[in-house]
Amino acid sequence: MTRYRDDPRALQALVEPDRVHRDVYIAPEVFELEMERLWSRTWIYLGHTSQVPRPGDFITADIAAKPVILVRHTDGNVRVLMNRCAHKGTKVVYDFAGNTGKTFRCPYHAWTYRTDGTLLNIPLKDGYQGTRLNETKAVSGLTPIAHETYRGFVFVRLADGPGFREYFGDSLSSI
């Protein structure tokens, strides 16, 4: 059903001066629109750099209903990556936290990625000959997520939206 996505008036009609329609709280389509239009464009706190002190340390979370990984790369920098294999979209990491060493390996087809998200290895790569795999985004690796670190606090934004400092404004001094 695309009642609310296709008809902005139907979405607006959910909120009246004296009441809110129950679909605001229970309709899956409204939830999806909220994730897409609000939460994916908002800077959301993901974690603190102290949670990933050593190279290979990671934590996982869902931001705007999307799985992400906060990881300390081998160069010491913190990275945020989409927790989906670039090949078939399977979650790469199922643990909440841990240390992955220098790589992530997808449990589905064993594609291997460095902790900065770059693709390291495709098993049985010859099997992809003639498929134009090299022309796809899959060979780009795990999708990097826009993030900002402020006083060790890591914030992420999944889609276009206001810049970090523009979004927080003067409230940053309170962190």
PDB file of N, CA, C and O in Angstrom, residues 14 17 40 80 117 128 146:
ATOM      1  N   LEU A  14      -3.528  12.929   8.753  1.00  0.00           N
ATOM      2  CA  LEU A  14      -3.382  12.104   9.953  1.00  0.00           C
ATOM      3  C   LEU A  14      -3.305  12.936  11.238  1.00  0.00           C
ATOM      4  O   LEU A  14      -3.581  12.445  12.319  1.00  0.00           O
ATOM      5  N   PRO A  17      -6.028  19.282  14.611  1.00  0.00           N
ATOM      6  CA  PRO A  17      -5.771  20.110  15.800  1.00  0.00           C
ATOM      7  C   PRO A  17      -6.092  19.422  17.126  1.00  0.00           C
ATOM      8  O   PRO A  17      -5.418  19.668  18.129  1.00  0.00           O
ATOM      9  N   SER A  40      16.776   9.326   8.840  1.00  0.00           N
ATOM     10  CA  SER A  40      17.975   9.118   8.019  1.00  0.00           C
ATOM     11  C   SER A  40      18.671  10.434   7.689  1.00  0.00           C
ATOM     12  O   SER A  40      19.850  10.443   7.349  1.00  0.00           O
ATOM     13  N   VAL A  80      32.631   4.445   9.963  1.00  0.00           N
ATOM     14  CA  VAL A  80      31.261   3.961  10.092  1.00  0.00           C
ATOM     15  C   VAL A  80      30.864   3.414   8.731  1.00  0.00           C
ATOM     16  O   VAL A  80      31.000   4.087   7.706  1.00  0.00           O
ATOM     17  N   GLY A 117      36.302  -0.727   4.980  1.00  0.00           N
ATOM     18  CA  GLY A 117      35.209  -1.047   4.072  1.00  0.00           C
ATOM     19  C   GLY A 117      35.636  -1.458   2.678  1.00  0.00           C
ATOM     20  O   GLY A 117      34.817  -1.946   1.899  1.00  0.00           O
ATOM     21  N   TYR A 128      32.826 -15.294 -11.636  1.00  0.00           N
ATOM     22  CA  TYR A 128      32.065 -14.099 -11.994  1.00  0.00           C
ATOM     23  C   TYR A 128      32.418 -13.581 -13.389  1.00  0.00           C
ATOM     24  O   TYR A 128      31.884 -12.557 -13.816  1.00  0.00           O
ATOM     25  N   ALA A 146      28.246   8.768   6.404  1.00  0.00           N
ATOM     26  CA  ALA A 146      28.680  10.094   6.849  1.00  0.00           C
ATOM     27  C   ALA A 146      28.675  10.127   8.369  1.00  0.00           C
ATOM     28  O   ALA A 146      27.700   9.715   8.999  1.00  0.00           O
TER      29      ALA A 146
END
